[in-house]
Coordinates of C-alpha atoms in Angstrom, one line a residue:
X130 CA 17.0 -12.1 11.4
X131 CA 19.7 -10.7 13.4
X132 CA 20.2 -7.3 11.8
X133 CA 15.9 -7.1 11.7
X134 CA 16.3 -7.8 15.7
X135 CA 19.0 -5.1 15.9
X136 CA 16.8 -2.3 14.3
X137 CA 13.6 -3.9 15.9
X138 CA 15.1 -2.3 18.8
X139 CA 15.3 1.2 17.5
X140 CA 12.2 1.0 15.8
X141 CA 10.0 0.2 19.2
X142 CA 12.3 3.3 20.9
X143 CA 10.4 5.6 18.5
X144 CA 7.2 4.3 18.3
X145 CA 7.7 4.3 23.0
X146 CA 9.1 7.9 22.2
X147 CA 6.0 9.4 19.8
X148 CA 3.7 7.6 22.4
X149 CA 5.1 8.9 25.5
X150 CA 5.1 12.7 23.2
X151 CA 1.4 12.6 22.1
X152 CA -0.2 11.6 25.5
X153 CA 1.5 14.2 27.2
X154 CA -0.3 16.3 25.1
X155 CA -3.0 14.9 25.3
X156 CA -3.3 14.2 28.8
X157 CA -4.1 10.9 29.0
X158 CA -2.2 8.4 30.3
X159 CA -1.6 6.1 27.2
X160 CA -3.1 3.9 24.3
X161 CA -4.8 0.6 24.2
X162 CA -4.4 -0.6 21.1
X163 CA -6.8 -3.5 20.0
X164 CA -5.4 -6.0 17.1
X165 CA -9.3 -6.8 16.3
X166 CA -11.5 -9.0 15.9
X167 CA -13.5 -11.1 13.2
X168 CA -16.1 -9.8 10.9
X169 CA -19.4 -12.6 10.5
X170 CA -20.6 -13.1 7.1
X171 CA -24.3 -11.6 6.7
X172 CA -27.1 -14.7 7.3
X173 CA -23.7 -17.2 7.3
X174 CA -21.8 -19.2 10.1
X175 CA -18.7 -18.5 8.7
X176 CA -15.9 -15.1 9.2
X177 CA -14.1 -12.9 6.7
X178 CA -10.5 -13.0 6.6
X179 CA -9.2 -11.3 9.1
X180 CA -7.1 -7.2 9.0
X181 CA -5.2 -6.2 11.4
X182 CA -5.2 -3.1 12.9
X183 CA -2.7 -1.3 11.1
X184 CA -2.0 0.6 14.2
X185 CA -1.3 -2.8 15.9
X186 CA 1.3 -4.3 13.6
X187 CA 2.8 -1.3 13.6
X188 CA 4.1 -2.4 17.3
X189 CA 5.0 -5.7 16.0
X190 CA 4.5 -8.3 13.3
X191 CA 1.2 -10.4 14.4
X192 CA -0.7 -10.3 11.8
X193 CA -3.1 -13.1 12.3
X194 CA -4.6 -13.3 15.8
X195 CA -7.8 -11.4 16.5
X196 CA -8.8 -10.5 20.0
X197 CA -5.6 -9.0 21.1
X198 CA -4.4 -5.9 22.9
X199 CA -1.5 -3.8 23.4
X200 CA -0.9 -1.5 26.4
X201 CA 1.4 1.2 25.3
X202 CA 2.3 4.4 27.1
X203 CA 5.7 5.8 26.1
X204 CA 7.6 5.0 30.1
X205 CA 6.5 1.5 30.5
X206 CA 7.6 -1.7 28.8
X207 CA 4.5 -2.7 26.1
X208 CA 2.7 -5.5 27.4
X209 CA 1.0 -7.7 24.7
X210 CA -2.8 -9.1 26.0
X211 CA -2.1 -12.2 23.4
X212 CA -5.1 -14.1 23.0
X213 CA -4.9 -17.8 22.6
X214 CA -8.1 -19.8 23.2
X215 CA -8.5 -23.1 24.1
X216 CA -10.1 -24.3 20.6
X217 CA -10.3 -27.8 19.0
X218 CA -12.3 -26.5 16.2
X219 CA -9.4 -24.4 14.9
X220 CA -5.5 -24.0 15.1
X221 CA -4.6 -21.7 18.2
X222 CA -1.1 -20.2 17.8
X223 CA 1.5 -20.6 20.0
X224 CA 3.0 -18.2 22.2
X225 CA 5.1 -16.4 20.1
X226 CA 9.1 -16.8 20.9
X227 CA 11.1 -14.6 17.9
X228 CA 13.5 -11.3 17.7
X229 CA 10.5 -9.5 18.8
X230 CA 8.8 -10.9 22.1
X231 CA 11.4 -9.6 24.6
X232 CA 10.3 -6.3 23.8
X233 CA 7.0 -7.3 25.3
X234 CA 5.3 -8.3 29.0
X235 CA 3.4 -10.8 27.5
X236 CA -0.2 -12.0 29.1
X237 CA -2.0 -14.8 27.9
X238 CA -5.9 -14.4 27.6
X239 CA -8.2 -17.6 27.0
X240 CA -11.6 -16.1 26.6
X241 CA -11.9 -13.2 24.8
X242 CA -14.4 -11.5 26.8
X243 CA -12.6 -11.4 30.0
X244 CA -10.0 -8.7 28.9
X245 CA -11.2 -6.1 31.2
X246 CA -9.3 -8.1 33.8
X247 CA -5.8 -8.2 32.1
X248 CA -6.3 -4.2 31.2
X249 CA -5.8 -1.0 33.4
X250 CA -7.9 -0.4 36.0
X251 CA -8.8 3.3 35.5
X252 CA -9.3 2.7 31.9
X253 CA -11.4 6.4 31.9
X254 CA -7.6 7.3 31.2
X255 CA -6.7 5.8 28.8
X256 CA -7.5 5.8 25.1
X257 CA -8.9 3.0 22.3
X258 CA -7.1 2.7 19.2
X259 CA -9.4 0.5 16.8
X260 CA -12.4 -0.5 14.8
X261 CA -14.4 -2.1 17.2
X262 CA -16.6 0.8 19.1
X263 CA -19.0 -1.3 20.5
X264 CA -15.9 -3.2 22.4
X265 CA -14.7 0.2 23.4
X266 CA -18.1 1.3 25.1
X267 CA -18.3 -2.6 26.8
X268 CA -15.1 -2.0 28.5
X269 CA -15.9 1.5 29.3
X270 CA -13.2 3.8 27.5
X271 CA -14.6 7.2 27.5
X272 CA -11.6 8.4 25.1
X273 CA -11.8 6.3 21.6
X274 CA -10.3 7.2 18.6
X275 CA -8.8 10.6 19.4
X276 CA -8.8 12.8 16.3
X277 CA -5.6 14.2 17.9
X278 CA -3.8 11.2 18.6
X279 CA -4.4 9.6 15.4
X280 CA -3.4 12.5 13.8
X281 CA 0.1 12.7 15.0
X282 CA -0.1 8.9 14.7
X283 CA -0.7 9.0 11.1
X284 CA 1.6 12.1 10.5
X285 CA 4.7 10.5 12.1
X286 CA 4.0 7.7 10.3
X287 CA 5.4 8.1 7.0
X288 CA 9.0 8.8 8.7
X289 CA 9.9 5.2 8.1
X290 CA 12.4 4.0 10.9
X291 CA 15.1 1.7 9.5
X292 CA 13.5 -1.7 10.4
X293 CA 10.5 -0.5 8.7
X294 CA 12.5 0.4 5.5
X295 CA 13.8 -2.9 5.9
X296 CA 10.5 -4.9 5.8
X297 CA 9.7 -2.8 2.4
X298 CA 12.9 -4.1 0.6
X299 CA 12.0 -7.4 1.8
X300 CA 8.2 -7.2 0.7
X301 CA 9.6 -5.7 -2.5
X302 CA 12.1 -8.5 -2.6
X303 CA 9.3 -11.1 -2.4
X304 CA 6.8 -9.5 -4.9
X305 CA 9.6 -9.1 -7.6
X306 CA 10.0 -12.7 -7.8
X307 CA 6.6 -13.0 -8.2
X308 CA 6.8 -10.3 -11.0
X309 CA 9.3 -12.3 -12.8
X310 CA 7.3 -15.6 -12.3
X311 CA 4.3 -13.6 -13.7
X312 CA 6.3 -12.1 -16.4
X313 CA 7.0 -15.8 -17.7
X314 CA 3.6 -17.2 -18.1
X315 CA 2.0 -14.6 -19.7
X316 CA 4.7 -15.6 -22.7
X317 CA 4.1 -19.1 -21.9
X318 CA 0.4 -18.5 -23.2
X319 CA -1.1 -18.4 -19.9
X320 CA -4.7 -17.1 -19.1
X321 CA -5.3 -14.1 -16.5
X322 CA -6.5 -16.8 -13.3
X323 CA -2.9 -19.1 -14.3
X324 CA -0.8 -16.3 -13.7
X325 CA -2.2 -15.3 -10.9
X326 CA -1.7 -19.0 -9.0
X327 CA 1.8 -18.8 -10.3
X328 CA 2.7 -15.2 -9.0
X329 CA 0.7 -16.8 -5.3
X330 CA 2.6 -19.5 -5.7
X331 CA 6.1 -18.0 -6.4
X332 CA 5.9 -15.4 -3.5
X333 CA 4.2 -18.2 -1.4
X334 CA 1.0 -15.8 0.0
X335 CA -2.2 -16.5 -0.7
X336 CA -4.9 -14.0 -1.8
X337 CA -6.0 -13.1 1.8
X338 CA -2.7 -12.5 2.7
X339 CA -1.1 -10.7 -0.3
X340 CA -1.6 -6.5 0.7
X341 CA -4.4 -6.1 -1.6
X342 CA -6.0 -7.8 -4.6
X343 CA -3.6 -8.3 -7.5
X344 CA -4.4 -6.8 -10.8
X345 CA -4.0 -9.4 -13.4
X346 CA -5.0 -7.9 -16.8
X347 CA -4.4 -9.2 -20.7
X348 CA -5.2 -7.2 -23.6
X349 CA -8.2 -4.8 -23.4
X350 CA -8.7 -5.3 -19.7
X351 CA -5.1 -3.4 -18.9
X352 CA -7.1 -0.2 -19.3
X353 CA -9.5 -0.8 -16.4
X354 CA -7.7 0.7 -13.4
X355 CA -8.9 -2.1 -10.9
X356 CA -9.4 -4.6 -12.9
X357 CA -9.7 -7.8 -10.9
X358 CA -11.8 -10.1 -12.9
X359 CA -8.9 -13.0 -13.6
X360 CA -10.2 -14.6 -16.9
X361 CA -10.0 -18.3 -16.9
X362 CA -9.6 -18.5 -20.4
X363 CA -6.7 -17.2 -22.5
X364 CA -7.7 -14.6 -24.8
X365 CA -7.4 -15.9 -29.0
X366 CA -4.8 -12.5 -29.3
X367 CA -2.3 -12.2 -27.2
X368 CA -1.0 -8.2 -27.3
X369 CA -0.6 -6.9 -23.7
X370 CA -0.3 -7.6 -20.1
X371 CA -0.5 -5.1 -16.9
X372 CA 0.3 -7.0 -13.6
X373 CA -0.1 -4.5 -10.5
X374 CA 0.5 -6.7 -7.6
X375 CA 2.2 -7.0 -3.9
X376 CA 3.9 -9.2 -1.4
X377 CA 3.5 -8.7 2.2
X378 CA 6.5 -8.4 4.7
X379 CA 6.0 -8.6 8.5
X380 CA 2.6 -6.2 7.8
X381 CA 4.6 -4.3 5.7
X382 CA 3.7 -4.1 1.5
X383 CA 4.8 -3.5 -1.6
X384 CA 3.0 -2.4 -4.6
X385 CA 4.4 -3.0 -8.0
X386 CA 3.3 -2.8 -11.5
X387 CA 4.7 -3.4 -14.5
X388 CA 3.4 -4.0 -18.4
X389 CA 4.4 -5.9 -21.3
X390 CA 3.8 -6.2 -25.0
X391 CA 3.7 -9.4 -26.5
X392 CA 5.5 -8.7 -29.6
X393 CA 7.2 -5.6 -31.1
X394 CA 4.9 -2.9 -31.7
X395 CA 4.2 0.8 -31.2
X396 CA 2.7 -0.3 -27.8
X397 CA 6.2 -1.8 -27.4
X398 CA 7.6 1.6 -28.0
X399 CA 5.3 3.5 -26.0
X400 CA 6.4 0.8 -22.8
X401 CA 9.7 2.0 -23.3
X402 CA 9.0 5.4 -23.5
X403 CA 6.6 5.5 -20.3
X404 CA 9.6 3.5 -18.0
X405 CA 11.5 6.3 -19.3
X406 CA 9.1 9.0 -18.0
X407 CA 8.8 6.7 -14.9
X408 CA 12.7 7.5 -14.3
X409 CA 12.8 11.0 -15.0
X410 CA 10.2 11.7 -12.5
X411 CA 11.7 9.2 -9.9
X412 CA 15.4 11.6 -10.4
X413 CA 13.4 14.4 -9.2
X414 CA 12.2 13.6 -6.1
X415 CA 14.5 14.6 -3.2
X416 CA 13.8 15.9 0.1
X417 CA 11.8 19.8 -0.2
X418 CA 10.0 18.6 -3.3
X419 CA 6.4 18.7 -3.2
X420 CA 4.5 15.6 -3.8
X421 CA 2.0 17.3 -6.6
X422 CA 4.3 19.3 -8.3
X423 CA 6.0 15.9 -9.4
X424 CA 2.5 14.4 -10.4
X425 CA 1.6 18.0 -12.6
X426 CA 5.4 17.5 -13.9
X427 CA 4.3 14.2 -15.1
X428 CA 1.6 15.6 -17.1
X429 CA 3.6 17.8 -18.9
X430 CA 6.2 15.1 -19.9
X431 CA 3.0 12.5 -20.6
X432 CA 2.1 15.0 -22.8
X433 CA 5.3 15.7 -24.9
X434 CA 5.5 11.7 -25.3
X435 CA 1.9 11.6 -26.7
X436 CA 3.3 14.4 -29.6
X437 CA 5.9 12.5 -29.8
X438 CA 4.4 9.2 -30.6
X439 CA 1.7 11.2 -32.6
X440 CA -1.5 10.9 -30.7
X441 CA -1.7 14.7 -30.6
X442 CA -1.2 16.8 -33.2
X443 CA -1.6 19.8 -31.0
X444 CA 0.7 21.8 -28.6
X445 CA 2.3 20.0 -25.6
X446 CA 0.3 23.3 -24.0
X447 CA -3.2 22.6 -25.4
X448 CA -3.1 18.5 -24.6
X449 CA -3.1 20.2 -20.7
X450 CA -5.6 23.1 -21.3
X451 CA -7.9 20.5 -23.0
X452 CA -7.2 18.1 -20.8
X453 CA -6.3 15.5 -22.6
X454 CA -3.6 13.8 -20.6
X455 CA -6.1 13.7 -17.4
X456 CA -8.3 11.5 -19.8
X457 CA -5.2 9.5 -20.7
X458 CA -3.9 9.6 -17.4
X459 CA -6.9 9.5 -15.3
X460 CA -5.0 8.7 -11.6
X461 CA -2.5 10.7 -9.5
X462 CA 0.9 9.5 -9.4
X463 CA 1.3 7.4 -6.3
X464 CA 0.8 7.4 -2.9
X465 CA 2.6 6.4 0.8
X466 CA 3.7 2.9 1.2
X467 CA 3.8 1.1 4.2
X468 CA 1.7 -1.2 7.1
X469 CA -1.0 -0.3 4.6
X470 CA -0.4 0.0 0.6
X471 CA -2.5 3.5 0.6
X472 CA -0.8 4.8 3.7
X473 CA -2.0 7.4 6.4
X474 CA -0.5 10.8 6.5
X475 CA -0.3 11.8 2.7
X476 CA -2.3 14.8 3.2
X477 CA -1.3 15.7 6.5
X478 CA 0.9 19.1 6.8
X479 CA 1.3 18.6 10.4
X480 CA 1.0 16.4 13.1
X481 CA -2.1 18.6 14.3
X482 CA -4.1 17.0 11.2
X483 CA -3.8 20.2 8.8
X484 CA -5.4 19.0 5.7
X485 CA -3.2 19.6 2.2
X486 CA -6.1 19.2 -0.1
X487 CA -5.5 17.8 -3.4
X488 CA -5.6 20.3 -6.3
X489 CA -8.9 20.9 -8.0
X490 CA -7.7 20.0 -11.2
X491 CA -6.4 16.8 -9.9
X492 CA -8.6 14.9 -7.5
X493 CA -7.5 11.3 -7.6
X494 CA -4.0 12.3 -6.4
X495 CA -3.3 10.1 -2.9
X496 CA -0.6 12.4 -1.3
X497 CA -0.2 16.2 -1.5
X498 CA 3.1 16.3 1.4
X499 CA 6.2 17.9 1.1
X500 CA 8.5 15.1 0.4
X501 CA 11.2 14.4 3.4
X502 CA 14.0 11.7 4.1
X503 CA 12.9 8.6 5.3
X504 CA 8.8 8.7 3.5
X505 CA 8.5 5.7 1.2
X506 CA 6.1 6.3 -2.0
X507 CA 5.0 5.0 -4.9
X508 CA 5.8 6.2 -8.3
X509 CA 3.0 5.1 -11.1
X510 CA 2.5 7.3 -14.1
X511 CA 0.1 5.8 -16.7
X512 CA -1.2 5.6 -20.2
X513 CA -4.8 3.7 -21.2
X514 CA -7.1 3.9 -24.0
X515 CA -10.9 5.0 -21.8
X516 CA -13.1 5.2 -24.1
X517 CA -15.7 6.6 -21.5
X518 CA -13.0 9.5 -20.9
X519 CA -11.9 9.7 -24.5
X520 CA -16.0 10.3 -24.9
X521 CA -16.1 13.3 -22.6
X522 CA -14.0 15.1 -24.0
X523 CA -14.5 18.6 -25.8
X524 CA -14.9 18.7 -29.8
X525 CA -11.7 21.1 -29.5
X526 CA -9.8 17.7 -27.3
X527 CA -11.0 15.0 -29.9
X528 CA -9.8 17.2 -33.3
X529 CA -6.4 17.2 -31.4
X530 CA -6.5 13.6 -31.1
X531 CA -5.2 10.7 -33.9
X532 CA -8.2 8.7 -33.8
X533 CA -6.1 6.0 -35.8
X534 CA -3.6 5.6 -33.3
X535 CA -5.8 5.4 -30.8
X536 CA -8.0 2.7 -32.3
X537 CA -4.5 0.7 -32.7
X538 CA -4.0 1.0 -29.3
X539 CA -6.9 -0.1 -27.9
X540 CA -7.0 -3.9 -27.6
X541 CA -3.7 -3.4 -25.7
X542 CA -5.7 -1.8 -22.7
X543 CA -2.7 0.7 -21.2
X544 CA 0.2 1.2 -19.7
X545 CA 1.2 1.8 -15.7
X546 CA 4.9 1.3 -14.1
X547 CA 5.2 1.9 -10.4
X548 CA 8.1 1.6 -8.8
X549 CA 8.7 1.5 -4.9
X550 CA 11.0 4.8 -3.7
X551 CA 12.1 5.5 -0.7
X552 CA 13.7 8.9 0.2
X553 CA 16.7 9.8 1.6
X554 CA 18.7 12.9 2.3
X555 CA 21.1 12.5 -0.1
X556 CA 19.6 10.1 -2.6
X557 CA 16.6 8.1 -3.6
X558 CA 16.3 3.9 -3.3
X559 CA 14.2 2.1 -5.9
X560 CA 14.2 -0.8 -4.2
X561 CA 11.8 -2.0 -6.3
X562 CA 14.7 -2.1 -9.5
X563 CA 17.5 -3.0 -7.3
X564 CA 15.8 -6.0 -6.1
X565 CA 16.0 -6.9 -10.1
X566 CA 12.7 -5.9 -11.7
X567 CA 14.5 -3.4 -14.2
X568 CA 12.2 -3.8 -17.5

């Protein structure tokens, strides 16, 4: 926790220095940040888990207390409005002593409704950061949600600081164990539901506190892209599993998938042949390069593996014209990682909000940015049999297509590998395979 602690330190310098920048802009005199609060079930007595706001635990890694506030303005040491009720229906945290609190004027509120009094007094000033409008209005911000602050928020955002790019190798660290775990059970014979309690209970998070719901598929299921059914049963065959699943790390997440044939087979093959692909792609990506032109150069090498492995018979030209390989490969190629698995900022060209639209062509791609040192992305190029994309296609498409291979391929679902990158001026680190998930 030491070295965390030392570049804790640095990290709450920039986040005090892109504060103090933006509401001097802005003119206002700074940001209240609100952690958030619980959501009530509809006709029910009971909460849904609670979020965070990500723009809280970006501050500082408390994840799981509603009802609390930060005071930031850039000059001033943060002070943290940390709510702790008295409650004997449920657990109330303690006041938090770790590498983080001295960074902090820390103020204890007991009834949630009585933060007004712990706030700023001219809070006209100031601005709301968070979900909860109807709290804003209450307390009388006038300033909620400024497009322009949250725009330079999110833009900045994806210039990791190094105790952010920390927590990712740690969250990566975490989830590949549960990979591995994962890995063993489906040859063990396990059903979709087992291997999901045994990746939980490997990286030691439970489902409301993993970064998003794992993807646990066998067979056929691996070729529906959010497939979170978890079948009880094992399935009679056993040919294919896709796991796509995270760990969490101090708000911080990583998102890894991987996919394995049970036996030898030309699914085997094409496994090898797509972490391959996977690689090649990762090599290019360096500071300058543009995020879509890596996702379109994917495409192109999807579709010299599919004449390769014999799928198409046509050119590597006419499986793009036709498109082909967008039916095949249906998503974009990744997206920012970081306090949330689909991060802000991927489409922003500036911190004024510009807007980098995705290409026409290619609509499901998550970022369109210029790469730089210091973003963090995800790298997931895939392969499935969709028979309802298959089905679109043009008579000229489906002549082009080996409808034997396909219908060999298809109880095995598809294929996705995604690694976890991060950027830096002179190199990239797939912290994802050099925390030992290689195959």
């Amino acid at each position: 926790m030491d070295q965390l602690a030392h570049l804790y330190h640095d990290h709450i310098s920039e986040l005090n220095r892109r504060v103090a920048d933006v509401c001097q802009r802005e003119n206002i005199a700074g940001l209240i940040i609100h952690s958030g609060q619980y959501h009530r079930q509809f006709l029910d007595d009971m909460d849904y888990p609670f979020k965070v706001n990500p723009h809280f635990k970006a501050w500082l890694p408390l994840l799981d207390n509603p009802n609390s506030w930060l005071v930031v303005n850039g000059q001033d040491k943060p002070t943290l409005i940390y709510y702790r009720p008295e409650d004997f229906w449920h657990k109330v945290n303690d006041v938090p002593q770790t590498f983080w609190t001295k960074h902090f004027d820390i103020k204890l509120l007991t009834k949630a409704d009585r933060v007004a009094e712990l706030l700023p007094k001219q809070i006209t000033d100031w601005a709301y950061i968070g979900e909860h409008l109807d709290v804003a209005d209450v307390l009388g911000f006038s300033s909620r949600n400024p497009d322009a602050v949250l725009n330079y928020l999110h833009y900045h955002r994806a210039d990791k600081t190094q105790y952010e790019l920390e927590c990712l190798r740690r969250a990566n660290q975490i989830a590949v164990k549960g990979h591995l775990a994962a890995k063993q059970a489906f040859y063990n014979g396990a059903s979709e539901f087992e291997i999901q309690q045994q990746y939980l209970s490997e990286i030691g998070q439970g489902e409301n506190e993993v970064p998003y719901g794992n993807i646990i598929a066998l067979n056929h299921n691996a070729a529906i892209l959010h497939y979170t059914a978890l079948e009880h049963q094992s399935p009679d065959s056993r040919y294919s599993f896709l796991i796509d699943a995270g760990a969490n790390y101090h708000g911080y997440a990583a998102d890894i998938t991987r996919t394995y044939a049970f036996g030898k087979s030309r699914f085997y093959e094409l496994i090898v042949a797509m972490d391959k692909l996977q690689l090649e792609i990762i090599d290019m990506m360096k500071p300058g390069v543009k995020y879509v032109d890596l996702h379109v150069e994917t495409h192109v090498k999807l579709a010299q593996l599919l004449n390769e492995f014999g799928i198409t018979t046509g050119s590597v030209e006419s499986a793009l014209d036709l498109g082909i390989t967008k039916a095949i490969f249906p998503h974009g190629l990744g997206h920012m990682l970081g306090l949330q698995v689909h991060d802000m900022g991927g489409f922003a060209h500036d911190e004024r909000g510009t807007h980098i639209a995705a290409p026409e062509e290619h609509p499901f791609l998550r970022c369109t940015r210029m790469l730089a040192a210091n973003q963090v992305l995800t790298i997931e190029p895939g392969l499935y049999v969709i028979d309802s994309l298959l089905n679109k296609l043009s008579d000229a498409a489906k002549a082009s297509i080996n409808w034997h291979l396909i219908d060999e391929l298809r109880p095995y679902g598809g294929i996705r590998i995604e690694d976890n990158v991060i950027v830096h001026h002179d190199r990239n680190e797939n912290m994802t395979r050099e925390q030992g998930l290689v195959d």
